[in-house]
Coordinates of C-alpha atoms in Angstrom, one line a residue:
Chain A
X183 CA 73.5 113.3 143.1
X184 CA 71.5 111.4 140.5
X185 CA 71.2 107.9 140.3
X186 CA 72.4 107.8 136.9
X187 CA 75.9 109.7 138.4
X188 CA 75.9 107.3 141.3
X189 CA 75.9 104.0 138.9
X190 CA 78.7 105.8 136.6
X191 CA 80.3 106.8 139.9
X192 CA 80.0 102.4 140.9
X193 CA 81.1 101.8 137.5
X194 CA 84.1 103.8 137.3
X195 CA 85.5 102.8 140.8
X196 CA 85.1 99.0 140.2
X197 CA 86.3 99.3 136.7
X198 CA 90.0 101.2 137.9
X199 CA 90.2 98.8 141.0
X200 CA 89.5 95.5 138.3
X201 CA 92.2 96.6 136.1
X202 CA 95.1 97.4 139.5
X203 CA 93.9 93.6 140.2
X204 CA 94.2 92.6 136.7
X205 CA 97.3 94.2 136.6
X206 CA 98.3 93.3 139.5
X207 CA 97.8 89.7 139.2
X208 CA 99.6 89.9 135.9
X209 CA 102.9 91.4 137.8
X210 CA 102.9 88.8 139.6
X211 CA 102.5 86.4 136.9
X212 CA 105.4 87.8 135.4
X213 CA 107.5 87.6 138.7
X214 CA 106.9 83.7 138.5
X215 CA 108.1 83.2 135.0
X216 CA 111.3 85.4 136.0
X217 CA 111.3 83.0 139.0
X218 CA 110.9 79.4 137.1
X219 CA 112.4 80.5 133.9
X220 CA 115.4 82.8 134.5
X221 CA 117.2 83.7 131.8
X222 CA 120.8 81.5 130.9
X223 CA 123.6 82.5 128.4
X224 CA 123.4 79.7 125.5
X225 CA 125.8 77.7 124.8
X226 CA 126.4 77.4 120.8
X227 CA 125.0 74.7 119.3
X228 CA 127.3 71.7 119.5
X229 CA 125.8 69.3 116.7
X230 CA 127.4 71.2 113.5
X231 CA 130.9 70.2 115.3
X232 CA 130.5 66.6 115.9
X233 CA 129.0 66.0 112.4
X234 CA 132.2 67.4 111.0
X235 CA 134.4 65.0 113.4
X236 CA 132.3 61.8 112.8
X237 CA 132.5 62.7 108.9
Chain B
X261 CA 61.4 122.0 69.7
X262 CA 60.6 119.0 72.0
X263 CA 63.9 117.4 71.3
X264 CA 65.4 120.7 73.0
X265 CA 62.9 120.9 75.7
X266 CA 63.9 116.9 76.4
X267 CA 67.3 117.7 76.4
X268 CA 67.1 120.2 79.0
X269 CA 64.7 118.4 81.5
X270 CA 67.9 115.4 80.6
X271 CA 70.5 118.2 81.8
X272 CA 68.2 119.2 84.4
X273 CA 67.9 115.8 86.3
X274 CA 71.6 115.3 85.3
X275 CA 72.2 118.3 87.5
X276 CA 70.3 117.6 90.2
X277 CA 72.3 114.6 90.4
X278 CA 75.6 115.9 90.9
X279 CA 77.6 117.2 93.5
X280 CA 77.5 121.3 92.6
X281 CA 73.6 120.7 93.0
X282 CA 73.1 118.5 96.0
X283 CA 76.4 120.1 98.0
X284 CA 75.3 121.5 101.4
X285 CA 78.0 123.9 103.7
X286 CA 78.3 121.3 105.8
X287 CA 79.6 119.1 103.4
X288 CA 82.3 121.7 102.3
X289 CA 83.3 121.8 106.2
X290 CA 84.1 118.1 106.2
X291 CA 86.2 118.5 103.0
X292 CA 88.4 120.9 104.8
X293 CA 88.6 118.9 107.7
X294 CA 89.7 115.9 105.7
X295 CA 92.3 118.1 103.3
X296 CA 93.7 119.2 106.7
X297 CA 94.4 115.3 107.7
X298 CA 95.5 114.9 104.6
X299 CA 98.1 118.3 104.8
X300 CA 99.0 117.1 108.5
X301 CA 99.7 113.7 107.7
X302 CA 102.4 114.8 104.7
X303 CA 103.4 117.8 105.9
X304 CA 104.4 117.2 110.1
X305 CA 104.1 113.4 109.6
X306 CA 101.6 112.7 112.3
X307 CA 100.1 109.4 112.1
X308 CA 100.3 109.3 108.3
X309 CA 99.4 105.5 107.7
X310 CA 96.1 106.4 109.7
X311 CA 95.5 110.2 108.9
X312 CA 96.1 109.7 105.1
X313 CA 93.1 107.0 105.0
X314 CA 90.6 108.7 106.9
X315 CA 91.5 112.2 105.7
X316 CA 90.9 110.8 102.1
X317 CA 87.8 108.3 103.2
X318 CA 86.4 111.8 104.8
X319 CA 86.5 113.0 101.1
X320 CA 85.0 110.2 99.7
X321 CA 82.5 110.6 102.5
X322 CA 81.4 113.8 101.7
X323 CA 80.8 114.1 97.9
X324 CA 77.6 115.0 98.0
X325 CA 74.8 113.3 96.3
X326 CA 71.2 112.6 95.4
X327 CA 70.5 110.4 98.7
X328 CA 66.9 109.8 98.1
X329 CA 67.7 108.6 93.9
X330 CA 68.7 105.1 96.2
X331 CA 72.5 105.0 93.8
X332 CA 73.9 102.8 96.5
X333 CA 76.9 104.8 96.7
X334 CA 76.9 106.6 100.0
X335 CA 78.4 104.5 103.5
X336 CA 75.3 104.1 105.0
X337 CA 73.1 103.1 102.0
X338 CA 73.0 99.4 102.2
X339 CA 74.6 97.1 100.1
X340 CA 76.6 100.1 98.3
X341 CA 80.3 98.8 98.1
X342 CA 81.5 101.7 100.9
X343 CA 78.7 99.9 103.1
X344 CA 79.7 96.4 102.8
X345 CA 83.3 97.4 103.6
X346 CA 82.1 99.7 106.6
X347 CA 80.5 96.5 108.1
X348 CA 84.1 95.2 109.5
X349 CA 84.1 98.8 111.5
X350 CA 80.4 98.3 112.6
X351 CA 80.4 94.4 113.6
X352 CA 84.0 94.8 115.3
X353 CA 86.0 92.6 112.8
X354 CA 88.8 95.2 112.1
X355 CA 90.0 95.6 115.7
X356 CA 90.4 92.3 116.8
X357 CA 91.9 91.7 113.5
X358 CA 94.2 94.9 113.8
X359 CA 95.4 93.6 117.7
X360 CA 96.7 90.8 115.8
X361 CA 99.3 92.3 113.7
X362 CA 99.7 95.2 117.0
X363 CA 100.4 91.5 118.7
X364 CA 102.8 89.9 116.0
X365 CA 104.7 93.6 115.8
X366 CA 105.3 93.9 119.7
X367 CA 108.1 93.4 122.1
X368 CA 106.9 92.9 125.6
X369 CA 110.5 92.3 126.6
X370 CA 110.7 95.6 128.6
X371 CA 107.5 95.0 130.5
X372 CA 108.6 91.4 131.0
X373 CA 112.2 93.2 132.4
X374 CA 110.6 95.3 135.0
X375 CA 107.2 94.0 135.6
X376 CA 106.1 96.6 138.0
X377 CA 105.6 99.2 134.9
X378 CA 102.7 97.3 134.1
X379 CA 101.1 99.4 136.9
X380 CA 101.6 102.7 135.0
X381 CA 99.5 101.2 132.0
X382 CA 96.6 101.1 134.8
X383 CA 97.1 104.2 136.3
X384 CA 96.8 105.6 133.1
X385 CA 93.3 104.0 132.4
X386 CA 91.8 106.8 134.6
X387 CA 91.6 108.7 131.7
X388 CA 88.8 106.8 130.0
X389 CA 86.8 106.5 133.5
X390 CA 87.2 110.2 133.9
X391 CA 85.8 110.8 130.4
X392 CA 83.1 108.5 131.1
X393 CA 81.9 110.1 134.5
X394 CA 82.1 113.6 132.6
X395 CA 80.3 112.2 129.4
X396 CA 78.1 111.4 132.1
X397 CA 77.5 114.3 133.4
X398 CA 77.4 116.5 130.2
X399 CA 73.6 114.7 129.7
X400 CA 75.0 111.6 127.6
X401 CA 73.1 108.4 127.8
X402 CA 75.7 105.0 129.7
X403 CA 76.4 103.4 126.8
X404 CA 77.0 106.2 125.2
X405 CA 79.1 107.8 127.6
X406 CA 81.4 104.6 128.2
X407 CA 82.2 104.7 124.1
X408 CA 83.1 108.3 124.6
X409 CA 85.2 107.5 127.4
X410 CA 87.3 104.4 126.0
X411 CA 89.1 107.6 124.0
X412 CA 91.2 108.2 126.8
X413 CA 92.9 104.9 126.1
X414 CA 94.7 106.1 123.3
X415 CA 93.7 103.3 121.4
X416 CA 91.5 103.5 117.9
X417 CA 90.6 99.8 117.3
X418 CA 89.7 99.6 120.6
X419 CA 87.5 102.8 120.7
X420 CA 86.1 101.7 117.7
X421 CA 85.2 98.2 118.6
X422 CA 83.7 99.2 122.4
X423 CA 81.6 102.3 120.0
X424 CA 80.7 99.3 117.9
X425 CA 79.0 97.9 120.5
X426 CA 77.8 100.4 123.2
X427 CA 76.9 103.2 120.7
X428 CA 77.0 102.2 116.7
X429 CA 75.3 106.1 116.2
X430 CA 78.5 107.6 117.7
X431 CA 81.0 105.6 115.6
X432 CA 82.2 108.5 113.6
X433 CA 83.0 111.0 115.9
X434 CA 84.2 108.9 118.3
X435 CA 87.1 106.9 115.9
X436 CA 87.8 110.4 114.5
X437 CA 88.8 111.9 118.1
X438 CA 90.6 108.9 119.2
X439 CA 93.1 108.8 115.9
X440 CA 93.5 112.4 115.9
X441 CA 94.2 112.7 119.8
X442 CA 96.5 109.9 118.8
X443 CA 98.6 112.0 116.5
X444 CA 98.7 115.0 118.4
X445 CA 99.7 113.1 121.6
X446 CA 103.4 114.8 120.7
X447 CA 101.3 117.9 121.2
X448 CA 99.1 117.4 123.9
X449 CA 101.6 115.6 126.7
X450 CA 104.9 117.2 126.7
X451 CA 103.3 120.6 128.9
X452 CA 101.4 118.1 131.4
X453 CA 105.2 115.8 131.9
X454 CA 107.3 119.5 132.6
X455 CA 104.6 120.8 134.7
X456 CA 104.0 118.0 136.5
X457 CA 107.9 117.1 136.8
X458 CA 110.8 118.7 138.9
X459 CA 114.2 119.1 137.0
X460 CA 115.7 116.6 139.1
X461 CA 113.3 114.2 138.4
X462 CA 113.2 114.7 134.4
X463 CA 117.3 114.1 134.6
X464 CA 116.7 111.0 136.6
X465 CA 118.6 107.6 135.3
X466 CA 116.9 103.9 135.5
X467 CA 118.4 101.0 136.1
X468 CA 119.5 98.8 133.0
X469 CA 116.5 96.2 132.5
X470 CA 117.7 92.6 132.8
X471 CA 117.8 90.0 129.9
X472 CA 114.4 88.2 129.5
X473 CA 114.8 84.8 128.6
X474 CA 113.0 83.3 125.2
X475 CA 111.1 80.9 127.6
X476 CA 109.0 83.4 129.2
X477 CA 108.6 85.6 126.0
X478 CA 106.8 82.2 124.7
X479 CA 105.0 81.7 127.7
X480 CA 103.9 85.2 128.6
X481 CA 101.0 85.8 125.6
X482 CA 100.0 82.1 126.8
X483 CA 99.4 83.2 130.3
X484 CA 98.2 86.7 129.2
X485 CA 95.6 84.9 127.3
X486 CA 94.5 82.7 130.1
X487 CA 94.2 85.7 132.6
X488 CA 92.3 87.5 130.7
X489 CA 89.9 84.9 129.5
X490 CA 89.3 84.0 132.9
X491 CA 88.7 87.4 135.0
X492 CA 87.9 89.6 131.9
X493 CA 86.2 87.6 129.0
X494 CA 84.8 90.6 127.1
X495 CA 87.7 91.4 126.5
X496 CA 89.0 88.5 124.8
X497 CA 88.2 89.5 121.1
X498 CA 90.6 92.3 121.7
X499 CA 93.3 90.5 124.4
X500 CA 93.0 87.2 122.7
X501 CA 93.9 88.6 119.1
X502 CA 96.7 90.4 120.6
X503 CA 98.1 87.2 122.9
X504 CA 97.4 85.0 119.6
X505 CA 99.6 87.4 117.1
X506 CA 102.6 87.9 120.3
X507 CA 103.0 83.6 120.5
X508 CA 103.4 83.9 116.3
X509 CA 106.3 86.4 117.1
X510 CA 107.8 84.5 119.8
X511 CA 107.5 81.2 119.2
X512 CA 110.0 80.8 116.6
X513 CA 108.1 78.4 114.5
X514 CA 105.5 80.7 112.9
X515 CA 107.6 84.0 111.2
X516 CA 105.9 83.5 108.0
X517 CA 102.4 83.8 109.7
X518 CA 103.8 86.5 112.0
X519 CA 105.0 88.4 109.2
X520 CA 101.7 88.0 107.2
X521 CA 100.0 89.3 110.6
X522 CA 102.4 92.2 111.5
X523 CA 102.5 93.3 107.5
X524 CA 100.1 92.5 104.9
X525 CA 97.3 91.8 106.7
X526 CA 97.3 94.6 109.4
X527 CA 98.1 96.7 106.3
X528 CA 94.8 95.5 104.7
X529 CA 92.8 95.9 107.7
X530 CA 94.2 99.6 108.3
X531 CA 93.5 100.8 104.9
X532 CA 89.9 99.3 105.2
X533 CA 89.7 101.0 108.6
X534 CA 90.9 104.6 107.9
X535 CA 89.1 104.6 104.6
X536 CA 85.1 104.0 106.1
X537 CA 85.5 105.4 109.5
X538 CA 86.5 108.5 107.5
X539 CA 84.4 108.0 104.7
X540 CA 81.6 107.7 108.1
X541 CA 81.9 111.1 108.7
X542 CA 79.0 112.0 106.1
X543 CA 78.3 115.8 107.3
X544 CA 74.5 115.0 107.2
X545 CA 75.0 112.2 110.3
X546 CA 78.2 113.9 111.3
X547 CA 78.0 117.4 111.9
X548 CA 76.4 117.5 115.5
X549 CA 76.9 119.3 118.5
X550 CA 76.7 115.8 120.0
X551 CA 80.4 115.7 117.8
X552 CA 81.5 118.4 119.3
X553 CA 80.7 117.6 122.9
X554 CA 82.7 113.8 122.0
X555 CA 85.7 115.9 120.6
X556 CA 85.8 118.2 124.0
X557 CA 85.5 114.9 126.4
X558 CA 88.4 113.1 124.1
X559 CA 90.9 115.9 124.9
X560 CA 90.0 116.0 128.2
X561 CA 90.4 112.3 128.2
X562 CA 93.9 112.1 127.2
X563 CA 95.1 115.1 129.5
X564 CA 93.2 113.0 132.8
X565 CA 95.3 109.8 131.0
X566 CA 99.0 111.3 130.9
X567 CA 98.0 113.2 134.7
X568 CA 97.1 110.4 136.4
X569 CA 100.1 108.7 134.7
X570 CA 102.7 111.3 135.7
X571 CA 101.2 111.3 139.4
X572 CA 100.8 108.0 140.1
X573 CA 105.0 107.3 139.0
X574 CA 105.5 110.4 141.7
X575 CA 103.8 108.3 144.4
X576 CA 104.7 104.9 143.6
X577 CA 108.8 106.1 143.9
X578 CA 107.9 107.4 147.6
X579 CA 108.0 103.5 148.4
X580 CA 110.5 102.0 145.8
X581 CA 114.2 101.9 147.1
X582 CA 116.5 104.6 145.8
X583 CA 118.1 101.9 142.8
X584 CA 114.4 101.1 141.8
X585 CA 112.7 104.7 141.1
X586 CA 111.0 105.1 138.2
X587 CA 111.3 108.3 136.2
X588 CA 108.5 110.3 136.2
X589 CA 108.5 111.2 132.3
X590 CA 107.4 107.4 131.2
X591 CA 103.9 107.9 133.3
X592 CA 102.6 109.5 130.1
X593 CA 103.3 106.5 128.0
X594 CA 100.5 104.7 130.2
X595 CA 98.0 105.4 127.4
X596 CA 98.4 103.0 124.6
X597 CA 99.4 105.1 121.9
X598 CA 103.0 103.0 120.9
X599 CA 104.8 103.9 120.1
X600 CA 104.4 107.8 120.3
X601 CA 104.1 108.1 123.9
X602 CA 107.0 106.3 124.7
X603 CA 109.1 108.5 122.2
X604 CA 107.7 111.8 124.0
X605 CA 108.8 110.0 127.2
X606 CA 113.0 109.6 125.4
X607 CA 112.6 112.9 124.1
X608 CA 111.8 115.1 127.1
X609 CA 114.4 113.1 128.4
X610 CA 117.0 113.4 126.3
X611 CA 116.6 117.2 126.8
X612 CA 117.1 117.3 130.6
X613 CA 119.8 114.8 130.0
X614 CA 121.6 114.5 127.0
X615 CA 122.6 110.5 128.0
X616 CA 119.7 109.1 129.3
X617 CA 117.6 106.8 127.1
X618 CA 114.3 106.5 128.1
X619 CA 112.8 104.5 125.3
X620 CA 113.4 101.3 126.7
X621 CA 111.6 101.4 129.9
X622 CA 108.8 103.9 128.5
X623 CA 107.2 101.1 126.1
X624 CA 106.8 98.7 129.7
X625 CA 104.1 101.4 130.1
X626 CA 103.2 101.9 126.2
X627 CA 102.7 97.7 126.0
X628 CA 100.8 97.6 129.3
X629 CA 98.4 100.7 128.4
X630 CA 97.7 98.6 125.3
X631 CA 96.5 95.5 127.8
X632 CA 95.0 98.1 130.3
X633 CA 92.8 99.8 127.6
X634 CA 90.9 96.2 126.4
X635 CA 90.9 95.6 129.7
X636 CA 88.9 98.5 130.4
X637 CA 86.8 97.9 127.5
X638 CA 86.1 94.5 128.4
X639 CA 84.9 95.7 131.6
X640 CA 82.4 98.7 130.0
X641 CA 80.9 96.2 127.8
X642 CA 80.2 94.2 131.0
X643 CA 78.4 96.4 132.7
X644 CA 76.9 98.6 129.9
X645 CA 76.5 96.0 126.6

């Protein structure tokens, strides 16, 4: 084996294992926003309403 | 007399200037490769807002002319007008500039959903490390064997901007393979996802994806942007557009610019695009066995891409619970061809089972590929820039 191949070889397997962590990491950045931030049903806006009664 | 014998040498250097004199077979070649983007793109639809600009810039490309007259006409004869306009292809404006509007255009809801897809859009990026160890060993130079590789991401303005930089010389053949690997990906995937598939697993049914809240849609391109700047800068130009254009979308505040972004402006930049990569293709620098060898390694690419993709769904479900298994047919949408992939992924589908719609949960893997692909780029232009 070259050393050429065995650079590309380096190259290749530390390029595929940075973008699981990448990835990874970013799964688990998503997790967190699901976690803090879950999504609520929203309520309809109230303001219209009361304008028309304090008219 | 002389007036006649004038006239003729006129006609004569009027005829060596045009095309019928100066054409060469390899420029009739590239005409018929371009009328055949042309015919594919109008007649089977395949990619038509890219294959109609770069059929017709391939055209334009190849009229042939008196190069050494200095007419500053021709793509590569500086300061022609084809030149100054090929200059966002070769300094890497377009793409970033083209992730924008992919950014302001896309949904990552169904990512978001059911997070764990994002995983697919990695798996996937074995394609383009594949094709660079095989560009590799098939006697091309690093840098030029990492440009060849980024095809297997499925993704043209990120080929073309890692070419830009690793390997200017191989611009051409390598935008061309990308875009039209891109529009035969209806062609190339389906046998890989039914050989690689059981029956049972092609009629399998996911689980609904839960409602993502408008809070974390906001927050998600703000984050994404952060991560990236921080483990993988080079990929920033690329990432950052594509964060930048997303927050338009999702903040609320910003639809005109996100509009501008997701329509006129990545209209612009696509019809700049298509037009001089095509119009690149000048059979003199073009028509190399070094473009043939690029075309060979691209299809190879995108076959180790939607592979790896089916495979890795195959293993990952061995530890999932039995509610959380993933259908194998979205592993091809890993590569970040969106939305084509994802639509092979819901058609295949909808064969096996006439009521399952796989659409939804194949772009989680389509949007991630995108990320996963200028990640990978980021990380070749780190070792090989």
């Amino acid at each position: 084996m070259t050393s050429t191949i065995q650079t590309a070889l380096f190259i290749a397997i530390v390029g595929i294992l940075g973008i699981f962590i990448f990835m990874i990491i970013f799964y688990l950045l998503i997790k967190g926003l699901d976690k803090w931030f879950p999504y609520k049903e929203e309520k309809p806006e109230q303001d219209f309403v009361l304008d028309e009664i304090e008219d | 007399m002389n007036t006649l014998l004038s006239l003729a040498d006129n006609l004569q250097t009027f005829w060596g200037y045009t095309g019928f004199h100066n054409v060469e077979s390899g420029h009739i070649i590239m005409i018929l490769i371009g009328l055949v983007f042309i015919y594919l793109a109008i007649t089977k639809e395949y990619e038509p807002l890219l294959l109609i600009p770069i059929g017709f810039g391939m055209l334009i490309g190849n009229i042939p002319f008196n190069e050494a007259a200095g007419l500053q006409i021709g793509i590569y004869e500086e300061g022609s007008v084809f030149n100054i306009l090929y200059q966002g292809v070769v300094q890497g404006w377009y793409p970033p500039l083209i992730f924008l509007g992919i950014g302001a255009m896309t949904d990552f809801s169904a990512l978001i959903a059911n997070p764990k897809l994002i995983l697919i859009g990695a798996a996937c990026q074995f394609g383009i490390f594949g094709a660079y160890i095989i560009a590799i060993q098939w006697g091309f130079a690093p840098n030029e064997a990492g440009a060849i590789g980024i095809i297997g991401g499925a993704d043209g303005p990120t080929s073309i901007f890692t070419t830009s930089k690793l390997a200017p010389h191989l611009l051409g053949a390598v935008a061309i393979s990308a875009y039209s690997y891109m529009a035969l990906v209806p062609v190339i995937q389906p046998p890989f996802m039914r050989l690689l598939t059981t029956k049972k697993e092609r009629e399998m049914k996911m689980k609904t994806p839960r409602v993502v809240s408008q809070t974390e849609k906001v927050l998600f391109p703000i984050m994404g942007l952060l991560l990236t700047a921080f483990l993988v800068p080079s990929g920033l130009p690329l990432l950052g557009m594509l964060f930048f254009g997303n927050l338009l979308k999702e903040s609320g505040v910003t639809r005109r610019l996100a509009e501008t972004a997701r329509g006129p402006l990545v209209d612009t930049i696509t019809i700049l695009l298509g037009l001089t990569v095509g119009a690149s293709t000048q059979a003199t620098t073009f028509l190399r066995i070094e473009s043939l060898k690029v075309f060979l390694i691209g299809a190879l690419s995108f076959v180790i891409a939607t592979i790896t993709g089916i495979l890795f769904v195959k293993a990952f479900n061995l530890i999932l619970p039995k509610e959380k298994k993933i259908n194998p047919l979205i592993g091809n949408a890993g590569v970040s061809a969106v939305p084509d992939a994802a639509r092979i992924s819901q058609s295949i589908g909808l064969e096996y089972n006439p009521s399952n719609y796989l659409l939804m949960h194949a772009m989680g893997p389509n949007v991630a590929g995108v990320i996963g692909s200028a990640v990978a780029a980021g990380i070749l232009l780190g070792f090989l820039y």
